[in-house]
PDB file of C-alpha atoms and ligand atoms in Angstrom:
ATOM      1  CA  UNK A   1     126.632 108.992  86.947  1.00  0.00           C
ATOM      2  CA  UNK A   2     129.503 111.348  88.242  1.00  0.00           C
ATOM      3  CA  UNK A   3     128.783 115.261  88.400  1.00  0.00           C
ATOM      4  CA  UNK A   4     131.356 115.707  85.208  1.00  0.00           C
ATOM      5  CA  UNK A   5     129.781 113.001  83.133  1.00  0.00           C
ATOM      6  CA  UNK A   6     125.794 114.262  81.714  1.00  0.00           C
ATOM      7  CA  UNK A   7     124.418 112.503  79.104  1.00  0.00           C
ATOM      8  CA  UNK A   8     124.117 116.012  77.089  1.00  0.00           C
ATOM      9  CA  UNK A   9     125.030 119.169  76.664  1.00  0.00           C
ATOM     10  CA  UNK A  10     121.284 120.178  77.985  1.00  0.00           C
ATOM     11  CA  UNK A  11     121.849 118.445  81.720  1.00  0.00           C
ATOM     12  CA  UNK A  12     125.412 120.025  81.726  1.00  0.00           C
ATOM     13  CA  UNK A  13     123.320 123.739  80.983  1.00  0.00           C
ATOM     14  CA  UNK A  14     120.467 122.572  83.848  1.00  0.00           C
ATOM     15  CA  UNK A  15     123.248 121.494  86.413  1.00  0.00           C
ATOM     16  CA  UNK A  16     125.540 124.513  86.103  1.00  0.00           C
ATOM     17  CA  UNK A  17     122.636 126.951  85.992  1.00  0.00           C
ATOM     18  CA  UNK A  18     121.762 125.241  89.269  1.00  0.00           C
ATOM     19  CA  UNK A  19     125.270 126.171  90.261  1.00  0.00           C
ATOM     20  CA  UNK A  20     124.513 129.812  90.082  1.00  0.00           C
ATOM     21  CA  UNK A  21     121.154 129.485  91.175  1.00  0.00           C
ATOM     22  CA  UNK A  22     122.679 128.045  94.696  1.00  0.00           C
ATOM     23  CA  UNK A  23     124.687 130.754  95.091  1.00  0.00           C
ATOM     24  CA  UNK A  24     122.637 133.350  94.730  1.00  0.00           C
ATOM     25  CA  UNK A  25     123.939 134.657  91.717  1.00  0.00           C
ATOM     26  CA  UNK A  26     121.648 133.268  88.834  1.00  0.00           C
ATOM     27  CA  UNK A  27     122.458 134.677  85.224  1.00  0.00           C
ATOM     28  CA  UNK A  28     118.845 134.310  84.273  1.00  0.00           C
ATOM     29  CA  UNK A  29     118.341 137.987  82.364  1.00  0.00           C
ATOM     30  CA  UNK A  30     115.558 140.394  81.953  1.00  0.00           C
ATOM     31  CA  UNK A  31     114.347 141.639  78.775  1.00  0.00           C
ATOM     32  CA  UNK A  32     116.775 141.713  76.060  1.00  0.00           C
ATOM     33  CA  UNK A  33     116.176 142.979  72.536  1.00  0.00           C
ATOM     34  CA  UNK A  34     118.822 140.799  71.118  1.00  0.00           C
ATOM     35  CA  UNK A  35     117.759 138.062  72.738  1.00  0.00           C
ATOM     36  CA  UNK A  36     114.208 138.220  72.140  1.00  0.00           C
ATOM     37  CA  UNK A  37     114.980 138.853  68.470  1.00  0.00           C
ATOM     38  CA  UNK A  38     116.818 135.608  68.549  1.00  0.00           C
ATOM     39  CA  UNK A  39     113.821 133.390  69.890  1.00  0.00           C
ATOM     40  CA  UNK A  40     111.319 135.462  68.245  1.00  0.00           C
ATOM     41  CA  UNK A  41     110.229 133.044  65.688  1.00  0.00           C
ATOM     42  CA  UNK A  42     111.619 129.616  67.017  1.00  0.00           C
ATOM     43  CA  UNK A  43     112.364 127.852  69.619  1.00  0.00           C
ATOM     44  CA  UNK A  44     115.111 125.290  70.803  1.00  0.00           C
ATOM     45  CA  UNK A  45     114.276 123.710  74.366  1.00  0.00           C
ATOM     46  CA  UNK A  46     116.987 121.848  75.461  1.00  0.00           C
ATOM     47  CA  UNK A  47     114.981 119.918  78.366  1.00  0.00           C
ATOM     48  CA  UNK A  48     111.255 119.425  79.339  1.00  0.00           C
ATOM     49  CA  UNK A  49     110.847 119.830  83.219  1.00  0.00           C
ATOM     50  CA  UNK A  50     107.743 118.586  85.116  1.00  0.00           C
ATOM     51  CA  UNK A  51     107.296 119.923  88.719  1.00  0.00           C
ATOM     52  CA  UNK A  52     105.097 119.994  91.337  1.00  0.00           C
ATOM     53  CA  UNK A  53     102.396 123.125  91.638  1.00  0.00           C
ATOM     54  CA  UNK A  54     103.731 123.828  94.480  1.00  0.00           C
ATOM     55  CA  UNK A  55     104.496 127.666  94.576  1.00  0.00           C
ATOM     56  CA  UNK A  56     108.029 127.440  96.546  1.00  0.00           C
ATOM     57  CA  UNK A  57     109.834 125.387  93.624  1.00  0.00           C
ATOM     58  CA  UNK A  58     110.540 127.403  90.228  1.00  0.00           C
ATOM     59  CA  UNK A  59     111.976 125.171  87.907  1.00  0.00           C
ATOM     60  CA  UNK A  60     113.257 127.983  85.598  1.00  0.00           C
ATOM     61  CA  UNK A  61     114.664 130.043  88.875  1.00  0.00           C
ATOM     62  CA  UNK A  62     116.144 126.692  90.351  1.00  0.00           C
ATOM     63  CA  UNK A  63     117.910 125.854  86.948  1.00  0.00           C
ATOM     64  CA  UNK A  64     118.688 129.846  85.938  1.00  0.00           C
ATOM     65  CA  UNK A  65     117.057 129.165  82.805  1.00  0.00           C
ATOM     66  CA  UNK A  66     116.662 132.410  79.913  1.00  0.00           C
ATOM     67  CA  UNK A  67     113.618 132.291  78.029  1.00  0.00           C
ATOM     68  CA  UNK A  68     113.328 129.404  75.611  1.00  0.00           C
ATOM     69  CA  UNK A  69     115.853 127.241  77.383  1.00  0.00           C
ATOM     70  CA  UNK A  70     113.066 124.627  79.276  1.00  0.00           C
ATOM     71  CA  UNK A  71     109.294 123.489  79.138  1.00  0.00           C
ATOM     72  CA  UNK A  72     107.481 123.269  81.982  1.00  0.00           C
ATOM     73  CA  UNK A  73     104.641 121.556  82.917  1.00  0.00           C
ATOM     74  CA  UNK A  74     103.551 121.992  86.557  1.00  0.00           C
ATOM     75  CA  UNK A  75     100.988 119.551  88.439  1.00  0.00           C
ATOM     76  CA  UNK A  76     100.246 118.518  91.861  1.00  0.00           C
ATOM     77  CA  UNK A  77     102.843 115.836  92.645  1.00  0.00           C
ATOM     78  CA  UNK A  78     104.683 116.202  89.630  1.00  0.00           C
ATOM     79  CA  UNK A  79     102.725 113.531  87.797  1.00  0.00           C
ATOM     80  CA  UNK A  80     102.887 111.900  84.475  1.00  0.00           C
ATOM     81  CA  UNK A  81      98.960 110.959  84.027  1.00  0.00           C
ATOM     82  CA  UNK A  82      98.447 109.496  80.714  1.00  0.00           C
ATOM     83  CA  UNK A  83      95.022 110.116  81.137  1.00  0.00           C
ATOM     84  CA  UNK A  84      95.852 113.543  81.435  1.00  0.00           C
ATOM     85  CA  UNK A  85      95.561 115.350  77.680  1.00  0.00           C
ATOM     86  CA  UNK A  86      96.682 118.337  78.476  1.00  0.00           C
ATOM     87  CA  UNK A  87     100.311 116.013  80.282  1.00  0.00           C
ATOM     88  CA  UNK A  88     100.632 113.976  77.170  1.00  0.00           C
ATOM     89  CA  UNK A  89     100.053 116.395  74.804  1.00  0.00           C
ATOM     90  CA  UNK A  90     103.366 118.823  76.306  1.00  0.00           C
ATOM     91  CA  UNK A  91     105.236 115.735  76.508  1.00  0.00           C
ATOM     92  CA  UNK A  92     104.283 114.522  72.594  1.00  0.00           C
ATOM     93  CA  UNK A  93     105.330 118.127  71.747  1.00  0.00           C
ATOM     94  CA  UNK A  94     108.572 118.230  73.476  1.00  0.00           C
ATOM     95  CA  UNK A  95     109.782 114.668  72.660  1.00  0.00           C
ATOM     96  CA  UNK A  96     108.421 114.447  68.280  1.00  0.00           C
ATOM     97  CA  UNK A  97     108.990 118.590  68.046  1.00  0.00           C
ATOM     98  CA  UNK A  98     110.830 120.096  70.200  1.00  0.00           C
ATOM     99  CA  UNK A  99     113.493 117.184  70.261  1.00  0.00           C
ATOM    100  CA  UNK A 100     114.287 118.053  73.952  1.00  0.00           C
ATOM    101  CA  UNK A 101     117.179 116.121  74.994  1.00  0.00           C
ATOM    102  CA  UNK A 102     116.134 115.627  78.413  1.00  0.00           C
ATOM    103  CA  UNK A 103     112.624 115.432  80.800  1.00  0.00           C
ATOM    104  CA  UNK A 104     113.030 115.556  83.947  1.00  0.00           C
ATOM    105  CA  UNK A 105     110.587 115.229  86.852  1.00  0.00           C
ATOM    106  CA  UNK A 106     111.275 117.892  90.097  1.00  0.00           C
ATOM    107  CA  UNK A 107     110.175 116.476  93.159  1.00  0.00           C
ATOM    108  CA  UNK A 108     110.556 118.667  96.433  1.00  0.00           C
ATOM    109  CA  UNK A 109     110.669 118.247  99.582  1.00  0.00           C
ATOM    110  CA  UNK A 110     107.590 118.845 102.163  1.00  0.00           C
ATOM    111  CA  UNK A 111     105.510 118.239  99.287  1.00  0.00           C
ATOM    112  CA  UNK A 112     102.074 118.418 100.719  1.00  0.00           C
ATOM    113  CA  UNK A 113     100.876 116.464  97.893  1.00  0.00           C
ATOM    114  CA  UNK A 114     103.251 113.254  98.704  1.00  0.00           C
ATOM    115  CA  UNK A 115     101.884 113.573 102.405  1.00  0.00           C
ATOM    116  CA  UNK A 116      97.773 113.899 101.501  1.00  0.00           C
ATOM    117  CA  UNK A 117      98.449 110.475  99.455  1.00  0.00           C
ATOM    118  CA  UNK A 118      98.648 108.951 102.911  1.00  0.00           C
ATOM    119  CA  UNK A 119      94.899 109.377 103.312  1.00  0.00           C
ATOM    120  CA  UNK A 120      92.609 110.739 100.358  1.00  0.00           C
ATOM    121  CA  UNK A 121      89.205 110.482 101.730  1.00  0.00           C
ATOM    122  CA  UNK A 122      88.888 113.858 103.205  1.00  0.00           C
ATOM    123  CA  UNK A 123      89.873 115.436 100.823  1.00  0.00           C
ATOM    124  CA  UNK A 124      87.653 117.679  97.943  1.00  0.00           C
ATOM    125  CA  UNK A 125      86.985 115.038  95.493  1.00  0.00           C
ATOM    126  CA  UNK A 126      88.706 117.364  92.632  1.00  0.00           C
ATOM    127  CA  UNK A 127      91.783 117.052  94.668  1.00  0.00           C
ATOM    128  CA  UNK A 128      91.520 112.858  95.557  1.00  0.00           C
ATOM    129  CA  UNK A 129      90.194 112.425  92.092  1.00  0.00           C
ATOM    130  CA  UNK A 130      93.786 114.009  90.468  1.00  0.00           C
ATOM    131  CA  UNK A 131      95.952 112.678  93.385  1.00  0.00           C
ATOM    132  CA  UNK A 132      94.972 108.938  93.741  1.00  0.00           C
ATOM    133  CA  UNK A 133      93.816 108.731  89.756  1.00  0.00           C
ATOM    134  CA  UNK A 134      97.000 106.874  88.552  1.00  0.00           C
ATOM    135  CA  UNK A 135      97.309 104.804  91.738  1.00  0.00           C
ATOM    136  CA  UNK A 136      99.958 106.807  93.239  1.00  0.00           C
ATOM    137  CA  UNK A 137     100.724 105.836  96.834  1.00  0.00           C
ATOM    138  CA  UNK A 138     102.716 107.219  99.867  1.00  0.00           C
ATOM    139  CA  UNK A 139     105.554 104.610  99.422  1.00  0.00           C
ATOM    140  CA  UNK A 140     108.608 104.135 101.902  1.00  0.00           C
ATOM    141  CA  UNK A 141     109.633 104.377 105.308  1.00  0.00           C
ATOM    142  CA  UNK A 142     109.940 108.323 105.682  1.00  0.00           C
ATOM    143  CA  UNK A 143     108.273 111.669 104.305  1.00  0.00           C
ATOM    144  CA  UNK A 144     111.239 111.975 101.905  1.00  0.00           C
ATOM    145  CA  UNK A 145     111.371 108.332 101.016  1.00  0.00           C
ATOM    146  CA  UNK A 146     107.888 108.958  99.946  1.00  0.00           C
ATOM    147  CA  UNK A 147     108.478 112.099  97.989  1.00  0.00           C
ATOM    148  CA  UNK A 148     111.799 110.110  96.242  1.00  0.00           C
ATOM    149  CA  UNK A 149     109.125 107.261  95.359  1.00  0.00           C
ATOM    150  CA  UNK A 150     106.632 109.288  93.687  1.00  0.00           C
ATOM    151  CA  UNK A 151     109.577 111.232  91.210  1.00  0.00           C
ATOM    152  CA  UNK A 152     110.748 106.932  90.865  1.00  0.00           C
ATOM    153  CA  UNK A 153     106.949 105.996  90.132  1.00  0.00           C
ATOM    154  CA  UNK A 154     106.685 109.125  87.469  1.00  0.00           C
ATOM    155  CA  UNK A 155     110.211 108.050  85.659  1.00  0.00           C
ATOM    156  CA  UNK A 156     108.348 104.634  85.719  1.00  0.00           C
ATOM    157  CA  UNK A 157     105.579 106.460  84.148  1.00  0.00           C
ATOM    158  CA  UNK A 158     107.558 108.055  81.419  1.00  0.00           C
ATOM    159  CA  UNK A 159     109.197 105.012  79.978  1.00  0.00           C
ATOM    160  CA  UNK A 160     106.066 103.068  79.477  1.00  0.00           C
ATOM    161  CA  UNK A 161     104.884 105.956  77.138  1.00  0.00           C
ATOM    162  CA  UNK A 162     106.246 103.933  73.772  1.00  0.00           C
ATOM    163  CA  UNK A 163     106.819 107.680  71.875  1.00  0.00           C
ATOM    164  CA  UNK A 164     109.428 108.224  75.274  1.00  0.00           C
ATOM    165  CA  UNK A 165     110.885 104.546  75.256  1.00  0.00           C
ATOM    166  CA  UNK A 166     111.881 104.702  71.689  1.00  0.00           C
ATOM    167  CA  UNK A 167     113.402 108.094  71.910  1.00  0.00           C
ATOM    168  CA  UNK A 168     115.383 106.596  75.074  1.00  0.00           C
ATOM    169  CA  UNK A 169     116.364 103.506  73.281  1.00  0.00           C
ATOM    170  CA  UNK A 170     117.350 105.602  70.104  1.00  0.00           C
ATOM    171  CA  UNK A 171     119.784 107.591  72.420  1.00  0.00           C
ATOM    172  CA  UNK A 172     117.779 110.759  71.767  1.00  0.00           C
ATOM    173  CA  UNK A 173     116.022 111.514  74.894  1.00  0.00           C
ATOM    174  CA  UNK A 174     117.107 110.632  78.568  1.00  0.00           C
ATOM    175  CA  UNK A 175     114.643 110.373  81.695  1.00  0.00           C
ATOM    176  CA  UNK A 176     116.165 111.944  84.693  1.00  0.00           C
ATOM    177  CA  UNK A 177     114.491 112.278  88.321  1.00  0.00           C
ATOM    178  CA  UNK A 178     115.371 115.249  90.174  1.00  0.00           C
ATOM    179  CA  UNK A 179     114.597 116.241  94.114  1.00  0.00           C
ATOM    180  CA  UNK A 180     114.299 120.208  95.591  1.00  0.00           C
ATOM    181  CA  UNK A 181     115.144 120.381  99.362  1.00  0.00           C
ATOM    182  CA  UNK A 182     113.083 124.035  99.588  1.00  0.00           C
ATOM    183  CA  UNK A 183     115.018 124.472 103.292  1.00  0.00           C
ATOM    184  CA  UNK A 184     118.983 123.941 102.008  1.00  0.00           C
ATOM    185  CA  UNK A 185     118.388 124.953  98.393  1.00  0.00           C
ATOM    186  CA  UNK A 186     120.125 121.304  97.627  1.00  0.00           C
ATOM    187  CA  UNK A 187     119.564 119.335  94.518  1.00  0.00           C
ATOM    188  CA  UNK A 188     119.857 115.820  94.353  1.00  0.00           C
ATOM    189  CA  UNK A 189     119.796 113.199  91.189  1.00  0.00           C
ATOM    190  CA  UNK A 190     118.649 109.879  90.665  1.00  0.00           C
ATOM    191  CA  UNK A 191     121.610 107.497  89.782  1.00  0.00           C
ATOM    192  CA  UNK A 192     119.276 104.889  87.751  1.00  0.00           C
ATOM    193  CA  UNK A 193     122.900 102.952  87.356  1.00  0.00           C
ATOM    194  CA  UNK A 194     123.727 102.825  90.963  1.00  0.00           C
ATOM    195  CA  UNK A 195     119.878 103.289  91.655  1.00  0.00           C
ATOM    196  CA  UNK A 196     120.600 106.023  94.275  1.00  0.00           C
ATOM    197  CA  UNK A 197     120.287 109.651  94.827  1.00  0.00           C
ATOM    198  CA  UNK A 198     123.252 111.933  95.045  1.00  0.00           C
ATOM    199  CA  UNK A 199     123.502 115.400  96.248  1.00  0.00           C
ATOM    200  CA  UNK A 200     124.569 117.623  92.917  1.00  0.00           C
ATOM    201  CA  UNK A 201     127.926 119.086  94.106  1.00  0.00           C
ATOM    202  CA  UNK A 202     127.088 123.256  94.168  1.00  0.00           C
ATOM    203  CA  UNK A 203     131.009 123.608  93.713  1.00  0.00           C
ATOM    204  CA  UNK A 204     132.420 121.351  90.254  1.00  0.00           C
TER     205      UNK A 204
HETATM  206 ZN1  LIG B 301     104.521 119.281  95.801  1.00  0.00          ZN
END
């Protein structure tokens, strides 16, 4: 998938608001009557982001989203639990509802998360109980390998949910898998096509 080429209008909005976002110059606005008046009684998510918890990656700060543009649902390691009501519940919502054209799951880098999966057992058990209670594993050869894994093993996730598949296969939806370097600011994508990540270009 090239940089000019998204699969809807919804990842062009998410990709160029990243744009501004990188350069320090996000359009996101503050209160606006007009606006507000506008969203008042409806709403019209293009996309459905899942993130991490972690308190150094703002999805709607990292995308320069206005209010009503994105869902969020925020989780230690970004994860699609279907044991989690609360998880599948947002993502019925979005998908049946909202019609959100895209989800996409926001890993990061120096996830703390990724790196506890390496060894669970001293950890609080409310912490190893949410962390290790899908099977997730610390996959790959490095720290980011690992963290690129886990958003790979949540896309996985996603499509086995038959509500997501059949919006997929019906062309209405599309999965994406999304990585936050917190030190350079730099987004990358999962190509599923080419199955590799890309850096997203902060220039087009
Ligand atoms: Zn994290």
């Amino acid at each position: 998938m090239t940089e000019t080429t998204y699969p809807n209008d919804g990842l062009r909005q998410l990709v160029e608001g990243y744009r501004h976002f990188f350069k320090g110059n996000p359009p996101r606005k503050g209160f606006c009557a007009l606006h507000a008046e506008q969203i008042a009684h409806t709403q019209n998510p293009h996309s459905m982001v899942i993130s991490c918890f972690d308190s150094r990656v703002c999805p709607e700060a990292i995308f320069a989203t206005n209010d009503g543009h994105i869902c969020v649902h925020r989780n230690m390691l970004n994860q699609v639990d279907p044991k989690d009501a609360s998880m599948m519940a947002s993502l019925r919502f979005a998908v049946d509802s909202l019609h959100v054209q895209n989800i996409v799951v926001l890993g990061h880098s120096n996830c703390n998360a990724v790196a506890k999966l390496k060894d669970l057992a001293p950890l609080p058990q409310e912490i190893s109980a949410w962390l290790g209670g899908c099977g997730a594993t610390y996959r790959g050869e490095s720290y980011e390998d690992a963290v690129k894994n886990n958003v790979l093993d949540q896309l996985d996730r996603l499509h086995r949910l038959d509500f997501v598949a059949r919006a997929v296969q019906e062309k209405r939806l599309h999965v994406e898998g999304m990585l936050f370097h917190i030190q350079s600011g730099r987004l990358e994508r999962y190509d599923a096509a080419q199955n590799r990540w890309e850096f997203i270009k902060t220039e087009e």
